[in-house]
XYZ file of C-alpha atoms in Angstrom:
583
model
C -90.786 -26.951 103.167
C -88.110 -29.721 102.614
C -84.933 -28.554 100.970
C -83.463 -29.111 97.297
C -81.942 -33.096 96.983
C -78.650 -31.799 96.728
C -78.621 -28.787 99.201
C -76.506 -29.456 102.379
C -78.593 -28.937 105.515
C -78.295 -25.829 107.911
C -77.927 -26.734 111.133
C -81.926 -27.045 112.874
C -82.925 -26.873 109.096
C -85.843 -28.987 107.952
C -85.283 -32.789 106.836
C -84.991 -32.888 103.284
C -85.626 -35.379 101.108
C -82.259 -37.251 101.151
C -83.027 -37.812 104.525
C -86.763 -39.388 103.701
C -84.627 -41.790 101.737
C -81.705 -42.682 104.167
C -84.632 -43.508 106.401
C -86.124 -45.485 104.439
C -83.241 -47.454 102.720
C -81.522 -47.843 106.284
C -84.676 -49.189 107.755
C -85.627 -51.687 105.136
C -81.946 -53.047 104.610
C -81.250 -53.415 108.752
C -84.897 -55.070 109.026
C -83.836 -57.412 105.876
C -80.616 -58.294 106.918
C -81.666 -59.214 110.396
C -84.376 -61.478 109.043
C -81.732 -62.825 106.794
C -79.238 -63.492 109.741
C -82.173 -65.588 111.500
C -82.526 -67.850 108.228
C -78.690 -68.156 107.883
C -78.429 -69.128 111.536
C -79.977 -72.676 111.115
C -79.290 -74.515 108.039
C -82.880 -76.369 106.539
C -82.347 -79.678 108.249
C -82.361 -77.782 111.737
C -85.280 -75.808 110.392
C -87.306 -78.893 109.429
C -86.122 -80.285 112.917
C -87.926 -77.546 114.474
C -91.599 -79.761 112.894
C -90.972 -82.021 115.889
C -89.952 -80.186 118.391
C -93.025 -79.668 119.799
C -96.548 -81.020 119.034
C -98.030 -78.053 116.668
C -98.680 -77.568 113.225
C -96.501 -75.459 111.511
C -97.568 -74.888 107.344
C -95.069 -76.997 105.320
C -92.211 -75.491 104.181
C -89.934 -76.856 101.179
C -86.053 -76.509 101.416
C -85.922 -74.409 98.401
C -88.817 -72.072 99.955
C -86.271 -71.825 102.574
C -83.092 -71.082 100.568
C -85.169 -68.762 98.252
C -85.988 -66.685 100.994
C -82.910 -66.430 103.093
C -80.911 -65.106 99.468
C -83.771 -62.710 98.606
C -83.988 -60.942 102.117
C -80.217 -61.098 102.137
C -80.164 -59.249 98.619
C -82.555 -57.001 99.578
C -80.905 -55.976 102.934
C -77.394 -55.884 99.959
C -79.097 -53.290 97.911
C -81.101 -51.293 100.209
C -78.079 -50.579 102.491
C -75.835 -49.863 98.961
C -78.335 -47.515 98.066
C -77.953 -45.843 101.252
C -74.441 -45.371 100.955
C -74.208 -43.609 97.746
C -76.584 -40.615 99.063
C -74.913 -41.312 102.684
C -71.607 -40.664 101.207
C -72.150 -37.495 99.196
C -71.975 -34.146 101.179
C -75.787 -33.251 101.017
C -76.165 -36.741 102.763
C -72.912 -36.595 105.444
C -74.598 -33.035 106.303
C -78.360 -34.572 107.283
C -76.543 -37.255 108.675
C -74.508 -35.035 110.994
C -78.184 -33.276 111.630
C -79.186 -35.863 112.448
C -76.362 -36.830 115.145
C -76.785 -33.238 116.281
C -80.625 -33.962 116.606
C -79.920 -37.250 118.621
C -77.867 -35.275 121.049
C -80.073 -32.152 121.727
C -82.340 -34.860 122.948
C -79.971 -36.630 125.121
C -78.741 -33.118 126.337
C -82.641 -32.068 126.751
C -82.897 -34.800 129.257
C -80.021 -34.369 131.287
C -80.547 -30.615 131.427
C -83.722 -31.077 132.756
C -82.637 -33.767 135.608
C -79.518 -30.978 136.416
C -82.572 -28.423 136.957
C -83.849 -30.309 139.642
C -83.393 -29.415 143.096
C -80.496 -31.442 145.440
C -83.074 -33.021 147.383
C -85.732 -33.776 144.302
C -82.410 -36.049 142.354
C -81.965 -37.395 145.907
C -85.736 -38.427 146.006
C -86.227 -39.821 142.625
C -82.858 -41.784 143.341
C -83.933 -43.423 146.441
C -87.454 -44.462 144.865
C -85.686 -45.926 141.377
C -83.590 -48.015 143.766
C -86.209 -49.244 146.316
C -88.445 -50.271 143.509
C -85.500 -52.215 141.454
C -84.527 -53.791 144.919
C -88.588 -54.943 144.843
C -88.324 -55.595 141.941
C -85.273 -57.985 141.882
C -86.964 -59.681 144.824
C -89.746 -61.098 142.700
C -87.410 -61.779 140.146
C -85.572 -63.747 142.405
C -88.140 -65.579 143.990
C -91.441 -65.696 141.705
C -92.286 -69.363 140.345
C -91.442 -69.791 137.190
C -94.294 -69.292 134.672
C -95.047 -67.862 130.832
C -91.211 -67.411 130.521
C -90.305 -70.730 131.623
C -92.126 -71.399 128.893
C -90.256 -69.250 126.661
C -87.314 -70.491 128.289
C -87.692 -74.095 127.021
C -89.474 -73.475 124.109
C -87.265 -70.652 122.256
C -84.535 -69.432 124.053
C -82.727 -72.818 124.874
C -83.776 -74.498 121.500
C -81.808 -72.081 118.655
C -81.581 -68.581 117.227
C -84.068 -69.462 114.775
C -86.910 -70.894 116.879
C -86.403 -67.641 119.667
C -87.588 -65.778 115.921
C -89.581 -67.518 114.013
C -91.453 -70.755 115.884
C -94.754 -69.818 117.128
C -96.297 -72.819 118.658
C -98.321 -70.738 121.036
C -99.224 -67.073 120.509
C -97.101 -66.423 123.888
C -93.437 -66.185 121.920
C -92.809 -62.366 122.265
C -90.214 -62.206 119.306
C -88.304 -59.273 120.395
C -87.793 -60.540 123.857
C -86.961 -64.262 122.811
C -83.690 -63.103 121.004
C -82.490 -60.116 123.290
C -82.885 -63.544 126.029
C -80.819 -65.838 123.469
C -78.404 -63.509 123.423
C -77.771 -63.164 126.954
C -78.182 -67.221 127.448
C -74.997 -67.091 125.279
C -73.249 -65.592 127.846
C -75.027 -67.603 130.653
C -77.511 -70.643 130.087
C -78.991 -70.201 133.543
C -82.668 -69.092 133.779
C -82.249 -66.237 135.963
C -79.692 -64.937 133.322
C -80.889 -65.350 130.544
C -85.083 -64.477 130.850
C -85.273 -62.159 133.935
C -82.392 -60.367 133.954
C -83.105 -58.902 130.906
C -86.517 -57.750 131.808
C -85.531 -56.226 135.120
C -82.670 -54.309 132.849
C -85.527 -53.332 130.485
C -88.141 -52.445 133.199
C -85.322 -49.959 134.909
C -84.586 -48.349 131.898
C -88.473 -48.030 130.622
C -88.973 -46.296 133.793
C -86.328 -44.072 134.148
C -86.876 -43.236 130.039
C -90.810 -42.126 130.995
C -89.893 -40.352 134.200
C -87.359 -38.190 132.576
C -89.341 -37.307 129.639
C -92.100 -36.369 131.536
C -89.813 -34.297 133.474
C -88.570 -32.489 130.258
C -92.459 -32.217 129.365
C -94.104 -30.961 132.738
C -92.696 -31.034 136.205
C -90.787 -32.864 138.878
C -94.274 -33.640 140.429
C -96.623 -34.708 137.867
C -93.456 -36.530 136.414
C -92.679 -38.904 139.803
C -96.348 -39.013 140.347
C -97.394 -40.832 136.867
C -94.812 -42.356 136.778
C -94.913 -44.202 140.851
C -98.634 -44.521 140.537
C -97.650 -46.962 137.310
C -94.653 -48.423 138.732
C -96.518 -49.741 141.714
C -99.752 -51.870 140.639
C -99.112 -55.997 140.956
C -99.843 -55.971 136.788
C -96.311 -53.523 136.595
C -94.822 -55.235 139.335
C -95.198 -58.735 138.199
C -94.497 -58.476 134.573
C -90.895 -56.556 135.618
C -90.057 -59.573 137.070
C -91.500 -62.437 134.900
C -92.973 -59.847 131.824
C -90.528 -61.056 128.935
C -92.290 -58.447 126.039
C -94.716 -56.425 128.314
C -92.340 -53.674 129.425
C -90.283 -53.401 126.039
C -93.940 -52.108 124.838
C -94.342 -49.574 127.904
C -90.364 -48.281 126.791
C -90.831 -48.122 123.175
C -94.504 -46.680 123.644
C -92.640 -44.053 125.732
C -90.357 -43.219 122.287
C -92.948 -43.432 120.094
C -95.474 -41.184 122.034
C -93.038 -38.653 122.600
C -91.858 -38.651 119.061
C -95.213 -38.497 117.886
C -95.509 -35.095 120.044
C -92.447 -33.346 118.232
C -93.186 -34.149 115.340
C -96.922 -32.944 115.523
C -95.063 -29.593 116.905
C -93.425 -29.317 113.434
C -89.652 -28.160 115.480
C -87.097 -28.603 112.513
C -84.307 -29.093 115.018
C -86.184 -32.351 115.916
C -87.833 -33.893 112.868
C -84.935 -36.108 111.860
C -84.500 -37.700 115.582
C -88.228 -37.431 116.473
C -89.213 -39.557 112.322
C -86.428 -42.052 113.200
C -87.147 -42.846 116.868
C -90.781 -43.135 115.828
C -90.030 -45.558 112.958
C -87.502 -47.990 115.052
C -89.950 -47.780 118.085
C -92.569 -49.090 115.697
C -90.917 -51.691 114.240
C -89.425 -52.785 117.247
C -92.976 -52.785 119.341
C -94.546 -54.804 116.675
C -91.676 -57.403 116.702
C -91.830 -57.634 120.477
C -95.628 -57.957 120.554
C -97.967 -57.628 117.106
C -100.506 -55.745 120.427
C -98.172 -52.807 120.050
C -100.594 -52.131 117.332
C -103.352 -50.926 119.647
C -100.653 -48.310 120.600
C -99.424 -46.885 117.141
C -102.975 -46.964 114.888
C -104.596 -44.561 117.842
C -100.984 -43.016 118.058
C -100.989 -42.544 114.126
C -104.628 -41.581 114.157
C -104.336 -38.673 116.748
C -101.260 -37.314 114.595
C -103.719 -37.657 111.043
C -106.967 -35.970 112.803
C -104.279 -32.748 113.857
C -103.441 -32.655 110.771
C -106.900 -32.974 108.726
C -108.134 -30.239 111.775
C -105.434 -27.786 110.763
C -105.207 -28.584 106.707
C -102.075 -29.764 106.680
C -101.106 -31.736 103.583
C -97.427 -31.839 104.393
C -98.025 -33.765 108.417
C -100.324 -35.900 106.948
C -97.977 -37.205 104.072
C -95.177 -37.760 106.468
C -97.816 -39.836 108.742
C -98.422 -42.087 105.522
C -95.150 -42.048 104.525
C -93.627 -42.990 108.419
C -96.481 -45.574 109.041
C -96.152 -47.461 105.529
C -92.203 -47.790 106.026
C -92.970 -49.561 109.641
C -95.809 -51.731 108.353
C -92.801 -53.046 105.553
C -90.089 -53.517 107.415
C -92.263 -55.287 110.299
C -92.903 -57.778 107.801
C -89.546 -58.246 106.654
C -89.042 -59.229 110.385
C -91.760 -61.347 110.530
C -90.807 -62.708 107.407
C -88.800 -66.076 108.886
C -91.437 -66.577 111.282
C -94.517 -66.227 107.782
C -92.372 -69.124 106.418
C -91.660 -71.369 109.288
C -94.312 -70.968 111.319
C -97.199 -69.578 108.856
C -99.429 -66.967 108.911
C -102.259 -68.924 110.574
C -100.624 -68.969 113.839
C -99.661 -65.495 113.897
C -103.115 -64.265 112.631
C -106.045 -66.607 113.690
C -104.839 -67.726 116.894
C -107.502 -67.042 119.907
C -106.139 -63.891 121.253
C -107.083 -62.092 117.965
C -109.914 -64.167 116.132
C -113.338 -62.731 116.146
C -115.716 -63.701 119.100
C -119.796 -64.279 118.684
C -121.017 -61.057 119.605
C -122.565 -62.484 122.918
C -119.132 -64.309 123.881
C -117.407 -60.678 123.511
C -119.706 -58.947 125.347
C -119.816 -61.805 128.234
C -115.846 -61.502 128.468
C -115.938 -58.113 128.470
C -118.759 -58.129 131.369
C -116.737 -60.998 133.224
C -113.780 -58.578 133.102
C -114.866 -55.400 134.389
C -116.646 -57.618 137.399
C -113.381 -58.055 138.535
C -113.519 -56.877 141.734
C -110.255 -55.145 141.365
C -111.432 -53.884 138.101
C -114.638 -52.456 139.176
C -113.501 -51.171 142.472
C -109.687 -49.746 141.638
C -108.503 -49.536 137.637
C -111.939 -48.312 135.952
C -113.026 -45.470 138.718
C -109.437 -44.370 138.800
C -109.678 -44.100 135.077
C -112.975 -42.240 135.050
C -111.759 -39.925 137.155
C -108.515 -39.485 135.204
C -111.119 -38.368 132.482
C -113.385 -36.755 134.343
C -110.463 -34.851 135.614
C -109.053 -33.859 132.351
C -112.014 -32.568 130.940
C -112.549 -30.205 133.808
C -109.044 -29.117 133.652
C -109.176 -28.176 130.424
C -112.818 -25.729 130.762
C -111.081 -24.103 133.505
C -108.081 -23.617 131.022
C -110.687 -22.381 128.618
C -112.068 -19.939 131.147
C -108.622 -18.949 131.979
C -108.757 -20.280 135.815
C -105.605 -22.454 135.289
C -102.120 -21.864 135.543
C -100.793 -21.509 132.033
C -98.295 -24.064 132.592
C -100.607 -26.696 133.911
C -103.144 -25.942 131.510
C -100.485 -26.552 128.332
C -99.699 -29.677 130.145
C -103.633 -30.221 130.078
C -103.423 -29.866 126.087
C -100.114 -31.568 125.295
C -99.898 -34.551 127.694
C -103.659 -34.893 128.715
C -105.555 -34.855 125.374
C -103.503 -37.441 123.778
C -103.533 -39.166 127.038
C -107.213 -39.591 126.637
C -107.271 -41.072 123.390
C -104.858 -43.719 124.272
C -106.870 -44.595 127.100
C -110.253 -44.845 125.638
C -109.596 -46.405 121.253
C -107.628 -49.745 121.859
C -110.916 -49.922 123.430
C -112.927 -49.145 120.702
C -110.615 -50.572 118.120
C -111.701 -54.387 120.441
C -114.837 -53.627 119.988
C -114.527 -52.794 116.189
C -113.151 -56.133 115.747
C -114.826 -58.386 119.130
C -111.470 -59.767 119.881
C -110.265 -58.953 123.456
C -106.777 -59.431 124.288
C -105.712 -59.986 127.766
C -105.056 -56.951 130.139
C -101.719 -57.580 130.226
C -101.045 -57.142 126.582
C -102.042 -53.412 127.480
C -100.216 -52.909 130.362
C -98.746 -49.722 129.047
C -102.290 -48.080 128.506
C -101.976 -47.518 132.284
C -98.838 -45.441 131.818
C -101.121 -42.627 129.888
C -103.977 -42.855 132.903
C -101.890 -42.508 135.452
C -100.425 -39.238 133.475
C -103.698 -38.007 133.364
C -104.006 -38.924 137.409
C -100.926 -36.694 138.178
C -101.953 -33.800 135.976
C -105.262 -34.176 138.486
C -103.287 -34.460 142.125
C -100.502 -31.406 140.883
C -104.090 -29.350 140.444
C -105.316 -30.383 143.735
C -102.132 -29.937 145.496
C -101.755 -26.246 143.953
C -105.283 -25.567 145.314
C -104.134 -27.061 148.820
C -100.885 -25.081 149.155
C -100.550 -24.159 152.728
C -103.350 -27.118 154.028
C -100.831 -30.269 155.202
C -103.634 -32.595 156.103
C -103.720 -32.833 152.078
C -100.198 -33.595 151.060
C -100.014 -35.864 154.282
C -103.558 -37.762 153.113
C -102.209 -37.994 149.489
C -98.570 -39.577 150.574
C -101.010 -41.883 153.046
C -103.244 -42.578 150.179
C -99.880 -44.012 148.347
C -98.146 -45.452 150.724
C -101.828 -47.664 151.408
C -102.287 -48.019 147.365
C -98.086 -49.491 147.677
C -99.164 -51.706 150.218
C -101.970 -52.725 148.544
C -100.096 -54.139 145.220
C -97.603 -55.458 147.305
C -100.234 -58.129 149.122
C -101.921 -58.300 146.005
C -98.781 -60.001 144.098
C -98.166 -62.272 147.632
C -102.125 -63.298 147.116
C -101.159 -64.353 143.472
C -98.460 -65.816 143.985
C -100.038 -68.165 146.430
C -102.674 -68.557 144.198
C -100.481 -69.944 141.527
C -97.964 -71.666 143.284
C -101.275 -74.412 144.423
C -102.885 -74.137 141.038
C -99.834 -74.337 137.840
C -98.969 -77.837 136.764
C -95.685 -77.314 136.947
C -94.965 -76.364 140.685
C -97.382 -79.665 141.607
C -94.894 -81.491 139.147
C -92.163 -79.989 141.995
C -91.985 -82.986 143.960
C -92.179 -85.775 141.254
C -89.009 -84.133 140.017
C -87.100 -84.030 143.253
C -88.180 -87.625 143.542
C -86.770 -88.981 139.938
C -83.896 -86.609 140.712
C -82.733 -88.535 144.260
C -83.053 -92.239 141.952
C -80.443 -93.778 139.894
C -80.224 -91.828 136.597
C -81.254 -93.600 133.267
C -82.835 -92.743 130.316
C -86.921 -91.715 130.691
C -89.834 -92.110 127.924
C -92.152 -89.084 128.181
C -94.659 -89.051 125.429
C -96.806 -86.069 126.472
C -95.079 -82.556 125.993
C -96.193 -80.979 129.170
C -93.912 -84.018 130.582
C -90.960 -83.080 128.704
C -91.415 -79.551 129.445
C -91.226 -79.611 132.832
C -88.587 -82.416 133.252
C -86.258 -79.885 130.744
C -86.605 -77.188 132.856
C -86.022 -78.242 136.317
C -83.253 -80.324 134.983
C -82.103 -77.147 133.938
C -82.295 -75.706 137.277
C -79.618 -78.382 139.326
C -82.045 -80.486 140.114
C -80.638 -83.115 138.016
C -77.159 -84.376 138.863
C -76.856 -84.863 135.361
C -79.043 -83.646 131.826
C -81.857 -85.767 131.951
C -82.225 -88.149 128.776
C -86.164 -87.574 127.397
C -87.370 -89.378 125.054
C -91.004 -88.583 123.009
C -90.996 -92.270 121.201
C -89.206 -95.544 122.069
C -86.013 -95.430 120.105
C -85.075 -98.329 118.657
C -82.156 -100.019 121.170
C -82.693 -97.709 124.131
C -83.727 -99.604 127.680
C -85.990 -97.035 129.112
C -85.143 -96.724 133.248
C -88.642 -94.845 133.714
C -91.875 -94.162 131.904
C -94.025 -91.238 132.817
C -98.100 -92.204 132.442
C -100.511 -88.442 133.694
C -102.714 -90.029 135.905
C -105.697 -91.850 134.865
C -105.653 -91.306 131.129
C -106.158 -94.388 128.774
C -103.175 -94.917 127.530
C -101.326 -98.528 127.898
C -98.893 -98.623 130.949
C -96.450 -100.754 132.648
C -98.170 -103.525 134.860
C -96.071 -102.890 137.926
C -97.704 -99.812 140.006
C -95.761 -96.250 139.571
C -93.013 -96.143 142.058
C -94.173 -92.720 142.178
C -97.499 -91.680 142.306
C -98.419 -88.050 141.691
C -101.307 -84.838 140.492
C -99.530 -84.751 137.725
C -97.632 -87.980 136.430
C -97.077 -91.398 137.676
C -93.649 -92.690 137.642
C -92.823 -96.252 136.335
C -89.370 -97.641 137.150
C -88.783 -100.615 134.881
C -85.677 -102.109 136.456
């Protein structure tokens, strides 16, 4: 039961309802202000600038739509945070905030505890594999082709504060990721810097936060075995390099499914850490990538059928109350975006629109023919279930260890249903997004995976040949991913516009500089960001539209469209674009 308003918490005591209200207030006026601080950051003729900026259609927004806004959400975040105080300040409040603190730091201390239990040559282990994969991993960051991030290079990071939050010219910004990257482009403009650096910091940490929570949860083994059978795959591989949102989803889906499994344990000492890391996680997934949705509704709806199954009034409030306070201040974030952008291009774009029923089911058909799909990902998932469920009759029967059986129960069952409903919620609504939007789904297989190889190697203690054909079985499935992201690479590198645009850049770049007309974006684009990249001896000057005054040293034309060109023939000829030098 939650405590009187003004009662000062025990120490492990239940939340009471001060806290509900910190949470809340806190929340709302940090989600508020932040959307305020993106509006403040451009004033409305930079916002109206952003119209042009690229060729998409943005819903019209007035100037004092824009000022009306920015002073509401910055009133709001005002009060809500003023509200906070008051409680915050009083002793009842001070006391669940220290709980709180004391809450945050059992957790912290949980985690290290459980990496001190480990054996000398287990910390040396999981060392030496966290560094060779960062050292892979740092390789492709290093030396993959530029690709969706280049994109969000150009498009958001380099152009302002405001358009890295709320432009969305193509359903590709991850919102989240765009302004962790513009802040680290303050500190360096350079690509590397500012877009992959901070997904190989965010891929490290993801992994190390899922490894050591598993470890806390089950064992060294099942831990270092979900978690290296995810790490290695091309999908995990590429998108650490080049993945801009993808792996803040598979870290915050770590917090928010292991939040979601103390609080459905009901431990006082946790409820304040586990509500708040749930809420944040939330809020923060959804900003990053609106997908982390398939995550938290089957996340939310495992918590709400525990709850209905055992009668309890109480969880199932607190899952309304948690899930209603992320759904708000998620669209207090998304707020600047609603006004600039509109909700059109947020909401209807193709990733999430409806599909005929027999274009669904043909993409869905097309997908699992893929002959890594059908021969790797889906048996390996089947047999992740089909592993589970016979784990858990032989923990019925009493044939399992207790401890892997409760690891069958806490981490396997939930594991399931994350596996199998974004699934089903697709098919609810016959939109499919693309695989790599639920990259972290094959975290919660590959737990189920290493709950199924710690059983096997427990029934194979003393028989070698079976640890040896597992560790060969990995080392091949390694191998594997790592010709699989060569193959793709390859692939790519003869296929993207941009790298065939390669050697039309290094051309213009060895000619006499002067200013260049480019009326197509794609142009513009690339010239931007190679010019970017030292190609250029100097910034490039690209021009959309003949401005009035300006001699124009080259003209770009793509190759046989219609469109009215100089009479001379291009002094460079190209796949992509001709090049016309006019003097």
């Amino acid at each position: 039961m939650s405590q009187p308003a003004g009662a000062v918490p025990a120490p492990g005591g239940r939340a009471g309802g001060r806290f509900w209200a910190l949470l809340a207030l806190g929340i709302i006026g940090l989600s508020a202000g932040y959307a305020a601080l993106v509006l403040y950051s451009a004033s409305w003729p930079e916002a109206a600038a952003l119209r042009a900026y690229y060729e998409w259609r943005p819903r019209r927004c007035t100037p004092g739509e824009y000022e009306g806004l920015r002073r509401g959400l910055a009133a709001l975040a005002a009060l809500a945070l003023a509200l906070a105080a008051g409680p915050g300040l009083a002793p009842a409040g001070r006391g669940e905030l220290a709980a709180l603190g004391q809450e945050l730091a059992g957790v912290a201390r949980g985690l290290g505890q459980s990496w001190l239990a480990l054996r000398p040559g287990q910390r040396r282990g999981a060392l030496a594999g966290l560094a060779a994969l960062t050292a892979l991993r740092l390789y492709y960051s290093l030396t993959l082709q530029a690709y969706d991030d280049a994109t969000t290079y150009e498009l958001f990071v380099r152009e302002s504060f405001l358009a890295a939050n709320a432009a969305y010219p193509l359903p590709n910004n991850h919102l989240l990721s765009s302004a962790l990257d513009w802040l680290f482009y303050q500190v360096n403009p350079g690509f590397w810097w500012s877009t992959r650096l901070p997904v190989l910091l965010v891929s490290t940490g993801a992994t190390a936060l899922w490894f050591l929570a598993l470890l806390r949860r089950s064992s060294f083994r099942v831990a270092a075995l979900a978690v290296g059978l995810f790490c290695l795959p091309l999908e995990s591989l590429y998108y650490a390099a080049v993945g801009r949102g993808y792996w803040l989803l598979v870290g915050l889906g770590a917090v928010g499914f292991f939040s979601l499994l103390a609080l459905r344990e009901g431990t006082p000492n946790r409820q304040r850490a586990a509500a708040l890391a749930l809420v944040a996680s939330g809020v923060l997934g959804l900003y990053a990538v609106p997908t982390h949705l398939l995550f938290l509704a089957p996340a939310y709806g495992w918590w709400a059928l525990r709850a209905l199954a055992r009668r309890n009034g109480q969880a199932l409030g607190t899952l309304l109350g948690l899930g209603a306070l992320t759904g708000l201040s998620t669209g207090l974030l998304y707020a600047p975006l609603l006004l600039v952008s509109g909700p059109d291009l947020l909401l209807h774009h193709r990733y999430v629109a409806p599909l005929a029923p027999a274009a669904f089911w043909g993409y869905v058909v097309n997908t699992l023919r893929q002959p890594y799909q059908l021969v790797v990902w889906t048996p390996l998932t089947l047999a992740g279930l089909g592993a589970l469920w016979g784990l858990l009759r032989w923990a019925r029967a009493g044939q399992l260890p207790p401890a892997l059986a409760g690891w069958g129960r806490q981490l396997g069952l939930p594991s399931a249903w994350l596996v199998l409903t974004p699934y089903l919620i697709s098919v609810a609504q016959r939109s499919y997004p693309p695989e790599r939007t639920l990259l972290y789904k094959a975290q919660y297989t590959c737990i189920l995976l290493a709950l199924a190889a710690d059983w096997a190697l427990r029934q194979a203690r003393g028989r070698r040949w079976v640890r040896v054909g597992l560790a060969g079985a990995g080392l091949a499935f390694g191998a594997l991913q790592v010709g699989r992201v060569a193959r793709q690479e390859a692939l790519w590198r003869r296929s993207l516009g941009r790298q065939r645009a390669a050697p039309a850049v290094a051309w213009l770049a060895s000619q006499a500089p002067g200013p260049i007309l480019a009326p197509e974006p794609a142009q513009r684009f690339v010239l931007r960001f190679y010019s970017g990249q030292g190609l250029a001896r100097a910034p490039w000057v690209l021009d959309a539209r003949p401005r009035p005054g300006v001699r124009y040293r080259y003209v770009l034309r793509a190759p046989g469209r219609d469109k009215p060109a100089p009479a001379a023939p291009p002094a460079y000829h190209g796949p992509v674009f001709d090049i016309f030098a006019l003097y």
